[in-house]
């Protein structure tokens, strides 16, 4: 299988000595990769480096075979991104925000805006100003912008942030539909283990800046753990024990 994301030895330390260290992982074409761990574990740091929004102290990130540091344009051209809170112009409508985003993609059909608004469930409020949107609606608009160009890789940081149960289910269904019908590859961070279990085929558990377990979900659970929550709690306990004895 083709590796869409390759991360080797990724390390970044902040002034407070927190950060990430020696992260190694691969994401293959068609994967829905769930990158999960508690808040503050370093998930967003990894994703910002992947997108070129932050620079690592050491290590490499390659997207589609291109190094993000040395060949940024080639690496990021087929990537859609939603990092942290979705940004938009509050004084404009959701549709107008997407029209502005569409200018970055010459030749994109105008009907694509209608398609993504319907896909994320904003077709009925597309003409309303974003300032009137709830946090969950803004997250959906951010997702609409990220998928506008039909990217082959989507990097989504906590995409269900601010969503109610219905909205969370809808985002999950969108992810699984795009993976199934358009063969989109996903790298998704979350601290919601249940959601990761329902939609991801490959997972990585990040704890205290360290990738403590990574692999196919089916293989990690097989014969030992009933749920990802059981696996996570076991791995965290093991890691804490290792730290205590270090």
PDB file of C-alpha atoms in Angstrom:
ATOM      1  CA  UNK A   1       0.000   0.000   0.000  1.00  0.00           C
ATOM      2  CA  UNK A   2       1.095   3.557  -0.766  1.00  0.00           C
ATOM      3  CA  UNK A   3       2.088   5.697   2.214  1.00  0.00           C
ATOM      4  CA  UNK A   4       0.337   9.082   2.005  1.00  0.00           C
ATOM      5  CA  UNK A   5       1.791  10.349   5.308  1.00  0.00           C
ATOM      6  CA  UNK A   6       5.267   9.408   6.555  1.00  0.00           C
ATOM      7  CA  UNK A   7       6.497  10.805   9.867  1.00  0.00           C
ATOM      8  CA  UNK A   8       9.965   9.962  11.162  1.00  0.00           C
ATOM      9  CA  UNK A   9      11.482  11.002  14.495  1.00  0.00           C
ATOM     10  CA  UNK A  10       9.291  14.070  14.841  1.00  0.00           C
ATOM     11  CA  UNK A  11      10.334  16.079  17.891  1.00  0.00           C
ATOM     12  CA  UNK A  12       9.486  19.551  19.164  1.00  0.00           C
ATOM     13  CA  UNK A  13      10.066  20.911  22.666  1.00  0.00           C
ATOM     14  CA  UNK A  14       8.518  24.138  23.950  1.00  0.00           C
ATOM     15  CA  UNK A  15       9.904  26.458  26.619  1.00  0.00           C
ATOM     16  CA  UNK A  16       7.809  24.749  29.293  1.00  0.00           C
ATOM     17  CA  UNK A  17       9.541  21.480  28.280  1.00  0.00           C
ATOM     18  CA  UNK A  18       6.307  20.043  26.949  1.00  0.00           C
ATOM     19  CA  UNK A  19       6.007  18.928  23.358  1.00  0.00           C
ATOM     20  CA  UNK A  20       6.387  15.781  21.263  1.00  0.00           C
ATOM     21  CA  UNK A  21       9.291  13.407  20.907  1.00  0.00           C
ATOM     22  CA  UNK A  22      10.392  10.800  18.385  1.00  0.00           C
ATOM     23  CA  UNK A  23       7.020  10.340  16.673  1.00  0.00           C
ATOM     24  CA  UNK A  24       7.087   7.670  13.944  1.00  0.00           C
ATOM     25  CA  UNK A  25       3.999   6.717  11.969  1.00  0.00           C
ATOM     26  CA  UNK A  26       2.683   6.033   8.473  1.00  0.00           C
ATOM     27  CA  UNK A  27      -0.772   6.581   7.012  1.00  0.00           C
ATOM     28  CA  UNK A  28      -1.657   4.537   3.948  1.00  0.00           C
ATOM     29  CA  UNK A  29      -3.948   5.547   1.109  1.00  0.00           C
ATOM     30  CA  UNK A  30      -7.573   4.998   2.116  1.00  0.00           C
ATOM     31  CA  UNK A  31      -6.889   4.917   5.854  1.00  0.00           C
ATOM     32  CA  UNK A  32      -9.051   6.699   8.393  1.00  0.00           C
ATOM     33  CA  UNK A  33      -6.282   7.223  10.926  1.00  0.00           C
ATOM     34  CA  UNK A  34      -7.458   8.122  14.412  1.00  0.00           C
ATOM     35  CA  UNK A  35      -4.859  10.089  16.355  1.00  0.00           C
ATOM     36  CA  UNK A  36      -6.136  10.281  19.881  1.00  0.00           C
ATOM     37  CA  UNK A  37      -5.093  11.072  23.406  1.00  0.00           C
ATOM     38  CA  UNK A  38      -5.954  13.437  26.263  1.00  0.00           C
ATOM     39  CA  UNK A  39      -5.991  17.208  25.829  1.00  0.00           C
ATOM     40  CA  UNK A  40      -2.434  18.534  25.893  1.00  0.00           C
ATOM     41  CA  UNK A  41      -0.896  15.284  24.675  1.00  0.00           C
ATOM     42  CA  UNK A  42       0.584  16.970  21.591  1.00  0.00           C
ATOM     43  CA  UNK A  43      -1.928  16.058  18.878  1.00  0.00           C
ATOM     44  CA  UNK A  44      -2.329  19.579  17.516  1.00  0.00           C
ATOM     45  CA  UNK A  45       1.440  20.133  17.579  1.00  0.00           C
ATOM     46  CA  UNK A  46       1.965  17.136  15.294  1.00  0.00           C
ATOM     47  CA  UNK A  47      -0.790  18.265  12.938  1.00  0.00           C
ATOM     48  CA  UNK A  48       0.503  21.843  12.729  1.00  0.00           C
ATOM     49  CA  UNK A  49       3.923  20.523  11.752  1.00  0.00           C
ATOM     50  CA  UNK A  50       2.305  18.268   9.156  1.00  0.00           C
ATOM     51  CA  UNK A  51       0.596  21.289   7.596  1.00  0.00           C
ATOM     52  CA  UNK A  52       3.656  23.542   7.691  1.00  0.00           C
ATOM     53  CA  UNK A  53       2.143  25.795  10.366  1.00  0.00           C
ATOM     54  CA  UNK A  54       4.935  24.966  12.805  1.00  0.00           C
ATOM     55  CA  UNK A  55       8.493  23.737  12.467  1.00  0.00           C
ATOM     56  CA  UNK A  56       9.881  20.666  14.216  1.00  0.00           C
ATOM     57  CA  UNK A  57      13.153  20.678  16.140  1.00  0.00           C
ATOM     58  CA  UNK A  58      14.044  17.501  14.315  1.00  0.00           C
ATOM     59  CA  UNK A  59      12.448  14.755  12.282  1.00  0.00           C
ATOM     60  CA  UNK A  60      10.685  14.627   8.914  1.00  0.00           C
ATOM     61  CA  UNK A  61       7.149  14.763   7.569  1.00  0.00           C
ATOM     62  CA  UNK A  62       6.431  13.640   4.011  1.00  0.00           C
ATOM     63  CA  UNK A  63       3.021  13.959   2.364  1.00  0.00           C
ATOM     64  CA  UNK A  64       2.593  12.136  -0.940  1.00  0.00           C
ATOM     65  CA  UNK A  65       6.346  11.541  -0.881  1.00  0.00           C
ATOM     66  CA  UNK A  66       7.274  15.241  -0.561  1.00  0.00           C
ATOM     67  CA  UNK A  67       9.036  16.715   2.448  1.00  0.00           C
ATOM     68  CA  UNK A  68       6.851  19.410   4.008  1.00  0.00           C
ATOM     69  CA  UNK A  69       9.890  21.528   4.895  1.00  0.00           C
ATOM     70  CA  UNK A  70      11.739  21.451   1.577  1.00  0.00           C
ATOM     71  CA  UNK A  71       8.893  20.906  -0.930  1.00  0.00           C
ATOM     72  CA  UNK A  72       5.919  22.480   0.813  1.00  0.00           C
ATOM     73  CA  UNK A  73       3.829  23.342  -2.251  1.00  0.00           C
ATOM     74  CA  UNK A  74       4.059  19.855  -3.725  1.00  0.00           C
ATOM     75  CA  UNK A  75       3.397  18.248  -0.339  1.00  0.00           C
ATOM     76  CA  UNK A  76       0.301  20.266   0.516  1.00  0.00           C
ATOM     77  CA  UNK A  77      -1.387  20.660  -2.887  1.00  0.00           C
ATOM     78  CA  UNK A  78      -3.744  17.687  -2.440  1.00  0.00           C
ATOM     79  CA  UNK A  79      -4.412  18.266   1.274  1.00  0.00           C
ATOM     80  CA  UNK A  80      -7.445  19.740   3.045  1.00  0.00           C
ATOM     81  CA  UNK A  81      -6.970  21.041   6.592  1.00  0.00           C
ATOM     82  CA  UNK A  82      -9.091  21.956   9.595  1.00  0.00           C
ATOM     83  CA  UNK A  83      -6.869  22.775  12.578  1.00  0.00           C
ATOM     84  CA  UNK A  84      -8.333  23.810  15.936  1.00  0.00           C
ATOM     85  CA  UNK A  85     -11.178  26.345  15.560  1.00  0.00           C
ATOM     86  CA  UNK A  86     -12.585  26.931  12.089  1.00  0.00           C
ATOM     87  CA  UNK A  87     -11.879  30.492  10.925  1.00  0.00           C
ATOM     88  CA  UNK A  88     -14.307  32.495   8.793  1.00  0.00           C
ATOM     89  CA  UNK A  89     -15.437  36.078   8.145  1.00  0.00           C
ATOM     90  CA  UNK A  90     -18.345  36.612  10.554  1.00  0.00           C
ATOM     91  CA  UNK A  91     -19.806  39.517   8.556  1.00  0.00           C
ATOM     92  CA  UNK A  92     -20.168  37.353   5.450  1.00  0.00           C
ATOM     93  CA  UNK A  93     -22.531  34.478   4.756  1.00  0.00           C
ATOM     94  CA  UNK A  94     -21.346  30.903   4.874  1.00  0.00           C
ATOM     95  CA  UNK A  95     -21.743  30.680   1.107  1.00  0.00           C
ATOM     96  CA  UNK A  96     -19.717  33.856   0.535  1.00  0.00           C
ATOM     97  CA  UNK A  97     -16.921  32.484   2.707  1.00  0.00           C
ATOM     98  CA  UNK A  98     -16.825  29.365   0.545  1.00  0.00           C
ATOM     99  CA  UNK A  99     -16.874  31.454  -2.633  1.00  0.00           C
ATOM    100  CA  UNK A 100     -13.766  33.276  -1.414  1.00  0.00           C
ATOM    101  CA  UNK A 101     -12.088  29.975  -0.543  1.00  0.00           C
ATOM    102  CA  UNK A 102     -12.961  28.626  -4.001  1.00  0.00           C
ATOM    103  CA  UNK A 103     -10.830  31.341  -5.611  1.00  0.00           C
ATOM    104  CA  UNK A 104      -7.762  29.399  -4.531  1.00  0.00           C
ATOM    105  CA  UNK A 105      -8.829  26.544  -6.813  1.00  0.00           C
ATOM    106  CA  UNK A 106      -9.033  27.698 -10.439  1.00  0.00           C
ATOM    107  CA  UNK A 107     -11.558  25.736 -12.439  1.00  0.00           C
ATOM    108  CA  UNK A 108     -13.576  24.599  -9.429  1.00  0.00           C
ATOM    109  CA  UNK A 109     -17.247  24.356 -10.523  1.00  0.00           C
ATOM    110  CA  UNK A 110     -19.593  26.727  -8.696  1.00  0.00           C
ATOM    111  CA  UNK A 111     -21.936  23.818  -8.022  1.00  0.00           C
ATOM    112  CA  UNK A 112     -19.265  22.398  -5.714  1.00  0.00           C
ATOM    113  CA  UNK A 113     -20.201  25.041  -3.124  1.00  0.00           C
ATOM    114  CA  UNK A 114     -23.785  23.791  -3.140  1.00  0.00           C
ATOM    115  CA  UNK A 115     -22.535  20.215  -2.848  1.00  0.00           C
ATOM    116  CA  UNK A 116     -20.387  20.818   0.218  1.00  0.00           C
ATOM    117  CA  UNK A 117     -23.009  22.958   1.950  1.00  0.00           C
ATOM    118  CA  UNK A 118     -25.481  20.123   1.551  1.00  0.00           C
ATOM    119  CA  UNK A 119     -22.918  17.543   2.579  1.00  0.00           C
ATOM    120  CA  UNK A 120     -22.217  19.240   5.923  1.00  0.00           C
ATOM    121  CA  UNK A 121     -25.848  20.132   6.561  1.00  0.00           C
ATOM    122  CA  UNK A 122     -25.619  23.894   6.055  1.00  0.00           C
ATOM    123  CA  UNK A 123     -27.587  24.209   2.817  1.00  0.00           C
ATOM    124  CA  UNK A 124     -30.525  25.809   4.644  1.00  0.00           C
ATOM    125  CA  UNK A 125     -28.375  28.474   6.349  1.00  0.00           C
ATOM    126  CA  UNK A 126     -25.785  29.133   3.662  1.00  0.00           C
ATOM    127  CA  UNK A 127     -27.091  32.667   3.102  1.00  0.00           C
ATOM    128  CA  UNK A 128     -26.941  33.582   6.794  1.00  0.00           C
ATOM    129  CA  UNK A 129     -24.006  35.524   8.216  1.00  0.00           C
ATOM    130  CA  UNK A 130     -21.423  33.366   9.950  1.00  0.00           C
ATOM    131  CA  UNK A 131     -21.628  35.636  12.997  1.00  0.00           C
ATOM    132  CA  UNK A 132     -25.051  34.123  13.620  1.00  0.00           C
ATOM    133  CA  UNK A 133     -23.725  30.560  13.453  1.00  0.00           C
ATOM    134  CA  UNK A 134     -23.264  28.379  16.526  1.00  0.00           C
ATOM    135  CA  UNK A 135     -19.829  26.908  17.255  1.00  0.00           C
ATOM    136  CA  UNK A 136     -20.952  23.619  15.761  1.00  0.00           C
ATOM    137  CA  UNK A 137     -22.164  25.308  12.574  1.00  0.00           C
ATOM    138  CA  UNK A 138     -18.823  27.095  12.246  1.00  0.00           C
ATOM    139  CA  UNK A 139     -17.081  23.723  12.563  1.00  0.00           C
ATOM    140  CA  UNK A 140     -19.246  22.374   9.756  1.00  0.00           C
ATOM    141  CA  UNK A 141     -18.377  25.388   7.608  1.00  0.00           C
ATOM    142  CA  UNK A 142     -14.692  24.763   8.311  1.00  0.00           C
ATOM    143  CA  UNK A 143     -15.114  21.179   7.178  1.00  0.00           C
ATOM    144  CA  UNK A 144     -16.943  22.356   4.048  1.00  0.00           C
ATOM    145  CA  UNK A 145     -13.983  24.608   3.224  1.00  0.00           C
ATOM    146  CA  UNK A 146     -11.517  21.776   3.852  1.00  0.00           C
ATOM    147  CA  UNK A 147     -13.268  19.406   1.443  1.00  0.00           C
ATOM    148  CA  UNK A 148     -14.066  22.042  -1.177  1.00  0.00           C
ATOM    149  CA  UNK A 149     -11.272  21.049  -3.570  1.00  0.00           C
ATOM    150  CA  UNK A 150     -11.850  17.294  -3.204  1.00  0.00           C
ATOM    151  CA  UNK A 151      -8.494  16.741  -1.457  1.00  0.00           C
ATOM    152  CA  UNK A 152      -6.954  13.282  -1.376  1.00  0.00           C
ATOM    153  CA  UNK A 153      -5.856  13.759   2.249  1.00  0.00           C
ATOM    154  CA  UNK A 154      -7.866  15.481   4.964  1.00  0.00           C
ATOM    155  CA  UNK A 155      -6.160  16.527   8.211  1.00  0.00           C
ATOM    156  CA  UNK A 156      -8.839  17.249  10.798  1.00  0.00           C
ATOM    157  CA  UNK A 157      -8.097  18.413  14.333  1.00  0.00           C
ATOM    158  CA  UNK A 158     -11.047  17.706  16.655  1.00  0.00           C
ATOM    159  CA  UNK A 159     -13.627  18.070  13.832  1.00  0.00           C
ATOM    160  CA  UNK A 160     -16.573  17.346  16.164  1.00  0.00           C
ATOM    161  CA  UNK A 161     -15.646  20.138  18.582  1.00  0.00           C
ATOM    162  CA  UNK A 162     -18.794  22.004  19.579  1.00  0.00           C
ATOM    163  CA  UNK A 163     -21.166  19.616  17.866  1.00  0.00           C
ATOM    164  CA  UNK A 164     -24.170  17.987  19.489  1.00  0.00           C
ATOM    165  CA  UNK A 165     -24.811  14.254  19.171  1.00  0.00           C
ATOM    166  CA  UNK A 166     -26.614  14.605  15.845  1.00  0.00           C
ATOM    167  CA  UNK A 167     -23.846  16.779  14.408  1.00  0.00           C
ATOM    168  CA  UNK A 168     -21.154  14.391  15.638  1.00  0.00           C
ATOM    169  CA  UNK A 169     -22.893  11.463  13.947  1.00  0.00           C
ATOM    170  CA  UNK A 170     -23.214  13.487  10.742  1.00  0.00           C
ATOM    171  CA  UNK A 171     -19.491  14.307  10.663  1.00  0.00           C
ATOM    172  CA  UNK A 172     -18.683  10.636  11.223  1.00  0.00           C
ATOM    173  CA  UNK A 173     -20.960   9.667   8.334  1.00  0.00           C
ATOM    174  CA  UNK A 174     -19.347  12.282   6.073  1.00  0.00           C
ATOM    175  CA  UNK A 175     -15.872  10.963   6.853  1.00  0.00           C
ATOM    176  CA  UNK A 176     -16.851   7.371   6.201  1.00  0.00           C
ATOM    177  CA  UNK A 177     -18.705   8.292   3.018  1.00  0.00           C
ATOM    178  CA  UNK A 178     -15.759  10.238   1.583  1.00  0.00           C
ATOM    179  CA  UNK A 179     -13.382   7.411   2.457  1.00  0.00           C
ATOM    180  CA  UNK A 180     -15.687   4.859   0.838  1.00  0.00           C
ATOM    181  CA  UNK A 181     -16.870   6.740  -2.257  1.00  0.00           C
ATOM    182  CA  UNK A 182     -13.976   9.095  -3.049  1.00  0.00           C
ATOM    183  CA  UNK A 183     -11.156   7.080  -1.440  1.00  0.00           C
ATOM    184  CA  UNK A 184     -10.137  10.081   0.650  1.00  0.00           C
ATOM    185  CA  UNK A 185      -7.454   9.434   3.252  1.00  0.00           C
ATOM    186  CA  UNK A 186      -8.037  10.905   6.721  1.00  0.00           C
ATOM    187  CA  UNK A 187      -5.787  11.866   9.622  1.00  0.00           C
ATOM    188  CA  UNK A 188      -8.127  12.805  12.468  1.00  0.00           C
ATOM    189  CA  UNK A 189      -7.303  13.836  16.015  1.00  0.00           C
ATOM    190  CA  UNK A 190      -9.749  13.479  18.875  1.00  0.00           C
ATOM    191  CA  UNK A 191     -10.020  12.739  22.565  1.00  0.00           C
ATOM    192  CA  UNK A 192     -13.399  11.042  21.948  1.00  0.00           C
ATOM    193  CA  UNK A 193     -12.406   7.390  21.938  1.00  0.00           C
ATOM    194  CA  UNK A 194     -15.877   6.145  21.072  1.00  0.00           C
ATOM    195  CA  UNK A 195     -15.915   8.166  17.840  1.00  0.00           C
ATOM    196  CA  UNK A 196     -12.468   6.905  16.887  1.00  0.00           C
ATOM    197  CA  UNK A 197     -13.574   3.348  17.423  1.00  0.00           C
ATOM    198  CA  UNK A 198     -16.614   3.742  15.191  1.00  0.00           C
ATOM    199  CA  UNK A 199     -14.906   5.209  12.148  1.00  0.00           C
ATOM    200  CA  UNK A 200     -11.147   4.571  12.173  1.00  0.00           C
ATOM    201  CA  UNK A 201      -9.321   1.535  10.836  1.00  0.00           C
ATOM    202  CA  UNK A 202      -5.882   2.578  12.102  1.00  0.00           C
ATOM    203  CA  UNK A 203      -5.079   4.377  15.340  1.00  0.00           C
ATOM    204  CA  UNK A 204      -2.244   6.040  17.180  1.00  0.00           C
ATOM    205  CA  UNK A 205      -2.361   6.722  20.913  1.00  0.00           C
ATOM    206  CA  UNK A 206      -0.459   9.833  21.984  1.00  0.00           C
ATOM    207  CA  UNK A 207       0.294  10.340  25.662  1.00  0.00           C
ATOM    208  CA  UNK A 208       2.542  12.967  27.217  1.00  0.00           C
ATOM    209  CA  UNK A 209       4.063  13.782  23.828  1.00  0.00           C
ATOM    210  CA  UNK A 210       4.910  10.170  23.034  1.00  0.00           C
ATOM    211  CA  UNK A 211       3.251   7.755  20.615  1.00  0.00           C
ATOM    212  CA  UNK A 212       2.725   4.827  22.969  1.00  0.00           C
ATOM    213  CA  UNK A 213       0.775   2.528  20.629  1.00  0.00           C
ATOM    214  CA  UNK A 214       0.076   2.540  16.910  1.00  0.00           C
ATOM    215  CA  UNK A 215      -1.344   0.170  14.319  1.00  0.00           C
ATOM    216  CA  UNK A 216      -4.452  -1.356  12.798  1.00  0.00           C
ATOM    217  CA  UNK A 217      -7.381  -1.139  15.180  1.00  0.00           C
ATOM    218  CA  UNK A 218      -8.371  -4.749  14.525  1.00  0.00           C
ATOM    219  CA  UNK A 219      -4.896  -6.024  15.381  1.00  0.00           C
ATOM    220  CA  UNK A 220      -4.542  -3.896  18.506  1.00  0.00           C
ATOM    221  CA  UNK A 221      -7.865  -5.060  19.913  1.00  0.00           C
ATOM    222  CA  UNK A 222      -7.784  -8.670  18.746  1.00  0.00           C
ATOM    223  CA  UNK A 223      -8.062 -11.161  21.575  1.00  0.00           C
ATOM    224  CA  UNK A 224      -7.116  -8.724  24.344  1.00  0.00           C
ATOM    225  CA  UNK A 225      -9.345  -5.680  24.541  1.00  0.00           C
ATOM    226  CA  UNK A 226     -13.077  -5.249  24.050  1.00  0.00           C
ATOM    227  CA  UNK A 227     -12.875  -1.536  23.217  1.00  0.00           C
ATOM    228  CA  UNK A 228     -10.380   1.198  22.408  1.00  0.00           C
ATOM    229  CA  UNK A 229     -11.084   2.623  25.835  1.00  0.00           C
ATOM    230  CA  UNK A 230      -9.810  -0.593  27.423  1.00  0.00           C
ATOM    231  CA  UNK A 231      -6.724  -0.490  25.211  1.00  0.00           C
ATOM    232  CA  UNK A 232      -6.083   3.173  26.002  1.00  0.00           C
ATOM    233  CA  UNK A 233      -6.387   2.738  29.757  1.00  0.00           C
ATOM    234  CA  UNK A 234      -4.064  -0.277  29.647  1.00  0.00           C
ATOM    235  CA  UNK A 235      -1.427   1.546  27.582  1.00  0.00           C
ATOM    236  CA  UNK A 236      -1.557   4.651  29.777  1.00  0.00           C
ATOM    237  CA  UNK A 237      -1.164   2.536  32.907  1.00  0.00           C
ATOM    238  CA  UNK A 238       1.846   0.782  31.358  1.00  0.00           C
ATOM    239  CA  UNK A 239       3.396   4.086  30.337  1.00  0.00           C
ATOM    240  CA  UNK A 240       2.928   5.613  33.777  1.00  0.00           C
ATOM    241  CA  UNK A 241       4.502   2.553  35.317  1.00  0.00           C
ATOM    242  CA  UNK A 242       7.488   2.817  32.987  1.00  0.00           C
ATOM    243  CA  UNK A 243       7.923   6.497  33.853  1.00  0.00           C
ATOM    244  CA  UNK A 244       7.703   5.787  37.579  1.00  0.00           C
ATOM    245  CA  UNK A 245      10.442   3.163  37.331  1.00  0.00           C
ATOM    246  CA  UNK A 246      12.697   5.210  35.066  1.00  0.00           C
TER     247      UNK A 246
END
